[in-house]
Coordinates of N, CA, C and O and ligand atoms in Angstrom, one line a residue:
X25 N 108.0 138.4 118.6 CA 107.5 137.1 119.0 C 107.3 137.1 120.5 O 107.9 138.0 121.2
X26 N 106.6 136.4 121.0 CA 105.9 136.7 122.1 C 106.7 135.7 123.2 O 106.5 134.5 123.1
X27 N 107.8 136.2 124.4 CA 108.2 135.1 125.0 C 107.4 134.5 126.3 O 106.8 135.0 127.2
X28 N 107.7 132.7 125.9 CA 107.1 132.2 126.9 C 107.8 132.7 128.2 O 109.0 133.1 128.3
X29 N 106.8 132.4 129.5 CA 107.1 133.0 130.8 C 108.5 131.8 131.5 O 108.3 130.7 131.1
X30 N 109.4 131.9 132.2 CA 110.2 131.5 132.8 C 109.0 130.3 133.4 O 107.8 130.5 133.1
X31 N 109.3 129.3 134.1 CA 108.4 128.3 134.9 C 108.6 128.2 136.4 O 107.9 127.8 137.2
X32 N 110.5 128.9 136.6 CA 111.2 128.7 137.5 C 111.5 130.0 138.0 O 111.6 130.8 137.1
X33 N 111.7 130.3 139.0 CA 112.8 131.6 139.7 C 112.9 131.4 140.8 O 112.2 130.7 141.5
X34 N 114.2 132.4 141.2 CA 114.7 132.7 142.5 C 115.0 133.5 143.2 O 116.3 133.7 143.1
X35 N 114.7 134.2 143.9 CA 115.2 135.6 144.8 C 115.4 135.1 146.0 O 115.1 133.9 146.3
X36 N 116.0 136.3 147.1 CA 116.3 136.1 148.5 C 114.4 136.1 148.9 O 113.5 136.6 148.2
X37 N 114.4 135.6 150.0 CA 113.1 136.1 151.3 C 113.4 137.1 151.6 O 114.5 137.6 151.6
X38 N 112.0 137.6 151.8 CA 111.8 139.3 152.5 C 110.4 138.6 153.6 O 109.7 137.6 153.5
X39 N 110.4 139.2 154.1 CA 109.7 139.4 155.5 C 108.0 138.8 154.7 O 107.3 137.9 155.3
X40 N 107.7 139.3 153.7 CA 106.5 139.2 153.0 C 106.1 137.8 152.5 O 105.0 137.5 152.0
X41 N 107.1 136.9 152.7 CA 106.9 135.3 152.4 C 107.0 134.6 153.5 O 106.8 133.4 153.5
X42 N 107.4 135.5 155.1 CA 106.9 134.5 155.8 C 106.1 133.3 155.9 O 106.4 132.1 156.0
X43 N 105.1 133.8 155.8 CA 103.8 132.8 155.7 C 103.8 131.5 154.9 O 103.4 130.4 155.2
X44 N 104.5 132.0 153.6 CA 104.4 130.9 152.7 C 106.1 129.8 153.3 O 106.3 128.7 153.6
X45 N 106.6 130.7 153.1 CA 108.4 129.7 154.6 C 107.7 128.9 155.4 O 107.8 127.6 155.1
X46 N 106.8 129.3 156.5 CA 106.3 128.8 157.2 C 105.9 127.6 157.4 O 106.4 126.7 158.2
X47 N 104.6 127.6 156.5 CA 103.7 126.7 156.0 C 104.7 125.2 155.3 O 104.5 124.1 155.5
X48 N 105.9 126.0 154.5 CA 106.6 124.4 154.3 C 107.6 124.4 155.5 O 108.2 123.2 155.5
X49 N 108.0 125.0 156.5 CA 109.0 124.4 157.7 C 107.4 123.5 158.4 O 107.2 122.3 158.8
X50 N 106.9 124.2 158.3 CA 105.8 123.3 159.7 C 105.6 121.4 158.9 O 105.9 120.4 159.5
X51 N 105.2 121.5 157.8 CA 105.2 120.5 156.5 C 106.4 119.5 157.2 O 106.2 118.5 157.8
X52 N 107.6 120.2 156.8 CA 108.7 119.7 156.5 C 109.6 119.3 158.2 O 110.6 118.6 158.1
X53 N 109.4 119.4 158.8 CA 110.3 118.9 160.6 C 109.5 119.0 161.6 O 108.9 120.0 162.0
X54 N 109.5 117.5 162.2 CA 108.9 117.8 163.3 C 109.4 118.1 164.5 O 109.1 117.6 165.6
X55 N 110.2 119.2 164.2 CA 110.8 120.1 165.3 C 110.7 121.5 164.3 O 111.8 121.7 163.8
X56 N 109.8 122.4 163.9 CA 110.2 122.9 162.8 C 110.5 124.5 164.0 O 110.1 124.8 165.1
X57 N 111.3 125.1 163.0 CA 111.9 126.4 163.5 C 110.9 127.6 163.7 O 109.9 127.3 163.1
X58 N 110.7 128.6 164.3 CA 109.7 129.4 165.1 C 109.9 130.2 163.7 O 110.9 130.2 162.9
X59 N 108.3 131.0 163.6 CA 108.6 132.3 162.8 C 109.8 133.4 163.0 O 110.2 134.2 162.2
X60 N 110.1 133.3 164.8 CA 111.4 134.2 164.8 C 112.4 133.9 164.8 O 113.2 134.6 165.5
X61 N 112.9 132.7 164.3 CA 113.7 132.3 164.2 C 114.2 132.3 163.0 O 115.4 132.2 162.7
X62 N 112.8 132.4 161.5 CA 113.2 132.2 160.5 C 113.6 133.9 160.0 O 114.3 134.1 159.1
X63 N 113.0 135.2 160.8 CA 113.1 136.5 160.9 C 113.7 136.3 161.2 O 114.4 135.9 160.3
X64 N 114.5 136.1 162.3 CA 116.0 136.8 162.6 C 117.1 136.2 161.4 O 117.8 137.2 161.1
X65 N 117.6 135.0 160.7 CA 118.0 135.0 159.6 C 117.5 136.5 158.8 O 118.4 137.3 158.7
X66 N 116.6 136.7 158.5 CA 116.7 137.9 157.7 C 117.4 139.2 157.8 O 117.7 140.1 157.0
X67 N 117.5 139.0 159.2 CA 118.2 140.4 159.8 C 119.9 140.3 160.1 O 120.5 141.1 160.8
X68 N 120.3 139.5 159.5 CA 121.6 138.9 160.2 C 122.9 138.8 159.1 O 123.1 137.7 158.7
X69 N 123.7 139.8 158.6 CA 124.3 140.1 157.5 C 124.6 138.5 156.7 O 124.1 138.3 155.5
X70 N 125.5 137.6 157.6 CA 126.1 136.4 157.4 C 125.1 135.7 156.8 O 125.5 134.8 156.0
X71 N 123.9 135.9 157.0 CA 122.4 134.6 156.4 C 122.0 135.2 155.7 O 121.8 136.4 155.7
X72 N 121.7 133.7 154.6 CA 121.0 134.1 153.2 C 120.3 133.3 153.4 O 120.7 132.4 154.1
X73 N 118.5 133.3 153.0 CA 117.7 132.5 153.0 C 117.2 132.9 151.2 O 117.0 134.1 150.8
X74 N 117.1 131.6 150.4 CA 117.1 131.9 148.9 C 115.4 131.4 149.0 O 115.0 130.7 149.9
X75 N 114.9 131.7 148.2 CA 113.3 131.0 147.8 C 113.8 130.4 145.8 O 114.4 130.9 144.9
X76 N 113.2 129.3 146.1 CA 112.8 128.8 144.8 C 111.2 128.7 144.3 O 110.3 128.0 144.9
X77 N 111.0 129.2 143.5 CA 109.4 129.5 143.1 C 108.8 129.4 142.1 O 109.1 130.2 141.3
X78 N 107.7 128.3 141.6 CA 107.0 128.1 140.1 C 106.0 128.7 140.3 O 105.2 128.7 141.3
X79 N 105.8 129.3 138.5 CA 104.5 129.8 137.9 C 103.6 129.2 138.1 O 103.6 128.0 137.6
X80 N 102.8 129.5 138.6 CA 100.9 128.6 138.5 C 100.6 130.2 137.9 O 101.1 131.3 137.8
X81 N 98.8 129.2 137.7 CA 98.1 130.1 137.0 C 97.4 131.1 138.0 O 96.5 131.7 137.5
X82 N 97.6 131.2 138.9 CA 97.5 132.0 140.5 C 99.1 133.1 140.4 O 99.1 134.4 140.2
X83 N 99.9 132.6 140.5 CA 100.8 133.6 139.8 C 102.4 133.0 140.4 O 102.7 132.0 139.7
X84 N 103.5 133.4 141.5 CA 104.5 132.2 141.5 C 104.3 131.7 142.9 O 103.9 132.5 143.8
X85 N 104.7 130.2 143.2 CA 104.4 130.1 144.7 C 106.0 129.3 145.0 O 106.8 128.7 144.3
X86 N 106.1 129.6 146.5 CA 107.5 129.4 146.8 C 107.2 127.5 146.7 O 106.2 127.0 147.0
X87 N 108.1 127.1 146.4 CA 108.5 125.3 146.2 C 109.6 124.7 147.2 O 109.6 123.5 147.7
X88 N 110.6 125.8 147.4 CA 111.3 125.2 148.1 C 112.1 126.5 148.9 O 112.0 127.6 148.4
X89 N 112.8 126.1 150.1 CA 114.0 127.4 150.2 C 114.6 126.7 151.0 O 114.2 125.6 151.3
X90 N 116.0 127.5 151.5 CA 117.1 127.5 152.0 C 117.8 128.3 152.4 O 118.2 129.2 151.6
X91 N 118.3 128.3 153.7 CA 118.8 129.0 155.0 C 120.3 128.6 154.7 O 120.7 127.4 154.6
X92 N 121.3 129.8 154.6 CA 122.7 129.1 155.1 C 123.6 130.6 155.1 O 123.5 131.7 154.6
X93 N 124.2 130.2 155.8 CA 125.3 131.2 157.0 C 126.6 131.4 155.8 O 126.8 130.3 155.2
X94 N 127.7 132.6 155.3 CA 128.6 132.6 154.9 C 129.4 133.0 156.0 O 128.8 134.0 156.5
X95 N 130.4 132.6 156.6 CA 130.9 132.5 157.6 C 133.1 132.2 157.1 O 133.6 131.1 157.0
X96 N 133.7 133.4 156.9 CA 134.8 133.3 156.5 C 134.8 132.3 155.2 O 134.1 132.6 154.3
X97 N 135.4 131.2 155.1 CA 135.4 130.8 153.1 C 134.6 129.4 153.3 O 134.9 128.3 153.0
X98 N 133.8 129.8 154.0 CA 132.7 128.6 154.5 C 131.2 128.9 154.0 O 130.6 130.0 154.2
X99 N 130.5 127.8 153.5 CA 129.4 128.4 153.7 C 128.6 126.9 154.6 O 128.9 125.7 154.4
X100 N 127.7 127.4 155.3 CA 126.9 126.3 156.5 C 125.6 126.4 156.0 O 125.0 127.5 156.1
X101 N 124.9 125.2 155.4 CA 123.8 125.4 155.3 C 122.6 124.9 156.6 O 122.6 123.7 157.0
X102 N 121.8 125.7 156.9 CA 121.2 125.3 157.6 C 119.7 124.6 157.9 O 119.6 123.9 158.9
X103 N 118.4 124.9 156.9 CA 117.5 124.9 156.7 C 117.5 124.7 155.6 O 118.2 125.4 154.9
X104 N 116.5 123.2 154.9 CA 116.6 123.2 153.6 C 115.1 122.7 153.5 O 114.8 121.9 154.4
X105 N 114.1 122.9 152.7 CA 112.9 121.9 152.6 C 112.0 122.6 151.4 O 111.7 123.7 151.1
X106 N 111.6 121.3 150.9 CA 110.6 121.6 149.6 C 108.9 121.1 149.9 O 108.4 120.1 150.4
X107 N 108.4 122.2 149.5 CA 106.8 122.0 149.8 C 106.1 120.3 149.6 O 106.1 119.8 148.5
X108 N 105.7 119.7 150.8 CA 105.8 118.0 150.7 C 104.6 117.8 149.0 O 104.4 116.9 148.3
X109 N 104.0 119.0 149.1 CA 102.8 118.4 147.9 C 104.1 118.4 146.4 O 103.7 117.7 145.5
X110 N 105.0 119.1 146.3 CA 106.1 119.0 145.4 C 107.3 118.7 145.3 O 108.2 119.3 144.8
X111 N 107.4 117.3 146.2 CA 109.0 116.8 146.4 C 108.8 116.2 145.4 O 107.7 116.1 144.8
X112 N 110.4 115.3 144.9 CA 110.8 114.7 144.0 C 110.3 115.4 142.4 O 109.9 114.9 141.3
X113 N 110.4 116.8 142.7 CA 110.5 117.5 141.1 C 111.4 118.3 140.7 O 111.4 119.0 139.7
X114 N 112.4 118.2 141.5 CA 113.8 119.1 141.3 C 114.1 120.1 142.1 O 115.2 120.7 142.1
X115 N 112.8 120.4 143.1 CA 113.5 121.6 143.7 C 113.8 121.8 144.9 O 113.5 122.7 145.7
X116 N 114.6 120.6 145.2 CA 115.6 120.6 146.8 C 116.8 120.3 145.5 O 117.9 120.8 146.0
X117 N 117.0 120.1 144.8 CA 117.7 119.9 143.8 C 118.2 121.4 143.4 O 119.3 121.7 143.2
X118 N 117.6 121.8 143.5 CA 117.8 123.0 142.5 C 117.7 124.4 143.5 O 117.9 125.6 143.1
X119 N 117.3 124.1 144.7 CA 117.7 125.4 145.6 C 119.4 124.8 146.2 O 120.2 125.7 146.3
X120 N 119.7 123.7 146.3 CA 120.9 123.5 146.6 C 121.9 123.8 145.8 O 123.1 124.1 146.0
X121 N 121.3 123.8 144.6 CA 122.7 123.7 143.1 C 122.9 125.7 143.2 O 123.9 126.2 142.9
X122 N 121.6 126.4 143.6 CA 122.0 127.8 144.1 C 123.2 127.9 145.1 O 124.4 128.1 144.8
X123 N 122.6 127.7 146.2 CA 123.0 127.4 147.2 C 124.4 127.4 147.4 O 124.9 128.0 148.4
X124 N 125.3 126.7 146.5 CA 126.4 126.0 146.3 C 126.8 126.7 145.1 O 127.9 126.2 144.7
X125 N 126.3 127.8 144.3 CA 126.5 128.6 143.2 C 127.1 129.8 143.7 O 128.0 130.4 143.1
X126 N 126.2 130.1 144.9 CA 126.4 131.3 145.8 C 127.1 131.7 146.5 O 127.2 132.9 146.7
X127 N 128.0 130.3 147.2 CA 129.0 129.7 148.0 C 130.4 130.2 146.9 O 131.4 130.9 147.2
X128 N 130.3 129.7 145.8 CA 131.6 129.7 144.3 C 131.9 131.1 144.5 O 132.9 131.6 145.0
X129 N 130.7 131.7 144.2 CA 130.4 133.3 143.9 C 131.0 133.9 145.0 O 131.5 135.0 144.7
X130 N 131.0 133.5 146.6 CA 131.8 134.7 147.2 C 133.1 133.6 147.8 O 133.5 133.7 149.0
X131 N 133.6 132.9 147.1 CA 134.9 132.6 147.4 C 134.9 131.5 148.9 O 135.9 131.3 149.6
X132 N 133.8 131.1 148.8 CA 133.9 129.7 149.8 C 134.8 128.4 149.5 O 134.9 127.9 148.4
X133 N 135.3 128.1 150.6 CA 135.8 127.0 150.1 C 135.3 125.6 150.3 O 135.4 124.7 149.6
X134 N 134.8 125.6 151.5 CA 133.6 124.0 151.5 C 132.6 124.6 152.1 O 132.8 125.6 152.8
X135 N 131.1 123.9 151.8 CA 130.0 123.9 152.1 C 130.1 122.7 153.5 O 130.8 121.8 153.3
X136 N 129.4 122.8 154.7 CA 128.9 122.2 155.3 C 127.6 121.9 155.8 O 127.0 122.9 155.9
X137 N 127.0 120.7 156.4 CA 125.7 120.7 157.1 C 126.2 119.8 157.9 O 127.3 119.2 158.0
X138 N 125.0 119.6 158.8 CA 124.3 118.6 159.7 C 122.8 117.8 159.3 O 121.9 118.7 159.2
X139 N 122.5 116.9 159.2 CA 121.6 116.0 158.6 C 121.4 114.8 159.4 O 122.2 113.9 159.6
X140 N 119.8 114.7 160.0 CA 119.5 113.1 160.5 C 120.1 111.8 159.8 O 120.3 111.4 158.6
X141 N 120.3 111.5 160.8 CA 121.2 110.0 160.6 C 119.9 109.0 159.3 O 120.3 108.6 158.2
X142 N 118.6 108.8 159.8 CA 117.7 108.8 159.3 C 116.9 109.2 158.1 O 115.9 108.6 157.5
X143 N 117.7 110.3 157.9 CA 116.7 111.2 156.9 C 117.1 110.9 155.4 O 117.6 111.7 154.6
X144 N 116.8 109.8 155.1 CA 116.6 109.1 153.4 C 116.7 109.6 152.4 O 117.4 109.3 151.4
X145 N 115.8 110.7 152.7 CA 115.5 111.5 151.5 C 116.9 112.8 151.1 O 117.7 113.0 150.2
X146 N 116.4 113.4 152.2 CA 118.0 114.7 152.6 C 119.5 113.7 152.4 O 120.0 114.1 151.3
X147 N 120.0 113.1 152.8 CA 121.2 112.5 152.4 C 121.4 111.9 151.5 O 122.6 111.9 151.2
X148 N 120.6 111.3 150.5 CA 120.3 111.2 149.4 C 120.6 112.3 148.1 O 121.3 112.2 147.1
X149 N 119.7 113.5 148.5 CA 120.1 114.6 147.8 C 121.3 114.9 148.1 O 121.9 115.3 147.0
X150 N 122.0 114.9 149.1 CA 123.5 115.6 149.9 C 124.4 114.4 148.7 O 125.2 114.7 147.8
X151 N 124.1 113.8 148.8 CA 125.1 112.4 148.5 C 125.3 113.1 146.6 O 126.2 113.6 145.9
X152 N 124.2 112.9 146.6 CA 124.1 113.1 144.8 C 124.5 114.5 144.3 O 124.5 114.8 143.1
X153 N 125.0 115.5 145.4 CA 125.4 116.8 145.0 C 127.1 116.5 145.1 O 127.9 117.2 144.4
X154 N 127.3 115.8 145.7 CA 128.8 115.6 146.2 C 129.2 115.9 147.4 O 130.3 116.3 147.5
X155 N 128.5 116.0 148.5 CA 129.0 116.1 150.2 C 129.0 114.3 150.7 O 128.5 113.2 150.5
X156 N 129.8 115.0 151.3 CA 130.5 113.2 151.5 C 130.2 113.6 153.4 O 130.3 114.7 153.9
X157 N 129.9 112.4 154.0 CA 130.3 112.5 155.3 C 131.3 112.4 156.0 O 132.2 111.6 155.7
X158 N 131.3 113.2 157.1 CA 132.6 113.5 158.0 C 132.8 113.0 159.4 O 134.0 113.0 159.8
X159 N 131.8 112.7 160.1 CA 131.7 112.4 161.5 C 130.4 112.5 161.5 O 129.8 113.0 160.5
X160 N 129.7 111.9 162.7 CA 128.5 111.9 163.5 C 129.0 112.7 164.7 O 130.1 112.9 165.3
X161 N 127.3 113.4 164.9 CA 127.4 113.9 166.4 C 125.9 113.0 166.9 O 124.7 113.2 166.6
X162 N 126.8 112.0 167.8 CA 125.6 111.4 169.0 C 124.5 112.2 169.5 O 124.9 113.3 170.0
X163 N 123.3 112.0 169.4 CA 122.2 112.2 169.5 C 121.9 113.8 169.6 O 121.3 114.4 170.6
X164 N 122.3 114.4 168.6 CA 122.4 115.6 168.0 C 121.1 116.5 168.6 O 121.0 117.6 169.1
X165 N 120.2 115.4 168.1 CA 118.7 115.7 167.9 C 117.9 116.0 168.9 O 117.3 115.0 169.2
X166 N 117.5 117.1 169.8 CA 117.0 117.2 171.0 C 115.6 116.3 171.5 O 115.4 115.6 172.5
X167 N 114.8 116.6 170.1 CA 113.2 115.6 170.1 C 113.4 114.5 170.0 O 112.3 113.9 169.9
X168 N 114.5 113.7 169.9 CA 114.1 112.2 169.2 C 115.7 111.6 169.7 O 115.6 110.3 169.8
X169 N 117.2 112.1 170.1 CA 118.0 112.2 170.3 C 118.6 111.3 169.1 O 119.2 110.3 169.3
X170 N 118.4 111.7 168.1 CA 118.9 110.6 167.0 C 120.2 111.8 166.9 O 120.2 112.8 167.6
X171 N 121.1 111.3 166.0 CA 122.3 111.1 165.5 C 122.0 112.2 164.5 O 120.9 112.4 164.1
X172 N 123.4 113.0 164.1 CA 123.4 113.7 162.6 C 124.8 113.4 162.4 O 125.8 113.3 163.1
X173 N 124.3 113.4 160.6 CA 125.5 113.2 160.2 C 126.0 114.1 159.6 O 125.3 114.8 158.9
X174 N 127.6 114.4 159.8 CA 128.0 115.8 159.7 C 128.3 115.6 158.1 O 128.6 114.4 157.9
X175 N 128.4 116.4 156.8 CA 128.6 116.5 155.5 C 129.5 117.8 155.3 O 129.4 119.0 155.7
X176 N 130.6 117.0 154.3 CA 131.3 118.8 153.7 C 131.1 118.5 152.4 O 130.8 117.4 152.0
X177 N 131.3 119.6 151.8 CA 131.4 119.7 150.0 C 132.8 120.5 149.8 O 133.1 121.5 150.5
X178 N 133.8 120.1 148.9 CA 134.5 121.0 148.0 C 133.5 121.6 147.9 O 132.4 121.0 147.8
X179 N 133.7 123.4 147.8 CA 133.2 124.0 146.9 C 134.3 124.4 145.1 O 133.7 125.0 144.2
Ligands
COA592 C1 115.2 116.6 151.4 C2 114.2 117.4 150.5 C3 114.5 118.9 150.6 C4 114.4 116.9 149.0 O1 113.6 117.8 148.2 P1 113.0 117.4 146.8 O2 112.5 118.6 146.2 O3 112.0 116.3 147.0 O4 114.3 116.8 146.1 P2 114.6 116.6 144.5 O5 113.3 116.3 143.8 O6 115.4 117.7 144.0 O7 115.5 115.3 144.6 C5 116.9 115.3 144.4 C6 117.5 114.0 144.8 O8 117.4 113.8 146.2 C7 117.3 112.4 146.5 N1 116.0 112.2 147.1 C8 114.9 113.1 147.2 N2 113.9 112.5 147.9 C9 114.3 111.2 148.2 C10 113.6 110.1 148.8 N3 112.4 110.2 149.3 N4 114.3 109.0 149.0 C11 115.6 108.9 148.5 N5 116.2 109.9 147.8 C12 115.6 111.0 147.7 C13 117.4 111.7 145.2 O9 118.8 111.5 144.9 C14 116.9 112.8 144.2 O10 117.3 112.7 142.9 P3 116.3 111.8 141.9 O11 114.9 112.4 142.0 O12 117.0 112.1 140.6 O13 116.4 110.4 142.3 C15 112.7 117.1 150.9 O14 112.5 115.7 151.0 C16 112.2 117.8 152.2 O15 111.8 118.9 152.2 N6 112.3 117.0 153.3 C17 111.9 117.5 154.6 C18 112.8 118.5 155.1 C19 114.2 118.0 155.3 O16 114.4 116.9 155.7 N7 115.2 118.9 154.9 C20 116.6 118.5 155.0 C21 117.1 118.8 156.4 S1 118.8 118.4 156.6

């Protein structure tokens, strides 16, 4: 019997999806992170950057990814964002639920971030995963001096 094709997957970034990273950081912040900034994550034992990726009939295109640091029984996420033409389909949802899979898997014991005071959508997802907030840091934000709110997770 002939199996249907997966719709979904996930591997680490390699240097060769720059471009497509790119294209949703620039999308996604209007402070967004330099191409060497998202290369040096790659080079850096402690950072994982995961890609999440659906089948088209072109072949798979990245949907969403995520940047985060393992750092003693910690994991820090740092970069999160889903291609704006494909939000609200699961997959800021579903690079996090890695994310936080990955964290189990090498013995972390809470997940944290930083998140605009603002940001609706991102705290929203944080909320609904179970990261609870912890403190603010005042005007966190260099471009706009807004506020982030700091989040942990049990892992
Ligand atoms: C935050 C972001 C990654 C969410 O990605 P997404 O793929 O649209 O998220 P999902 O479809 O998996 O949604 C998961 C949950 O997040 C919350 N959420 C997502 N978008 C939301 C919005 N616009 N308003 C309110 N809640 C929202 C909801 O709880 C949602 O669950 P539901 O669809 O069952 O209601 C995406 O909006 C994004 O890339 N934003 C720009 C970059 C960014 O701000 N990154 C976070 C930096 S800290």
């Amino acid at each position: 019997m002939r199996q249907l094709a997966p719709l979904s997957r996930h591997r680490r970034m390699t240097l060769g999806d720059l471009p497509a990273v790119m294209e949703i950081e620039k999308q996604a912040f209007s402070n967004p992170w330099s191409t060497e900034m998202v290369k040096k994550e790659l080079s850096q034992d402690w950072s994982t950057v995961l890609l999440l990726e659906e089948s088209t009939a072109q072949g798979w295109a990245v949907r969403a990814f995520a940047i985060f640091w393992t750092v003693a029984d910690e994991i820090h996420v740092l970069n999160v964002a889903t291609d704006e033409t494909h939000r609200r389909r699961g997959f800021g949802r579903g690079i996090m639920d890695l994310v936080i899979a990955q964290g189990r898997a090498h013995a972390a014991r809470i997940a944290t971030l930083e998140v605009r005071r603002g940001n609706v959508a991102a705290l929203g997802l944080y909320t609904s995963l179970g990261f609870r907030p912890v403190g603010m840091r005042p005007a966190y934000y260099a471009d706009n001096r807004e506020d982030a709110v700091v989040m942990v997770m049990d892992l």
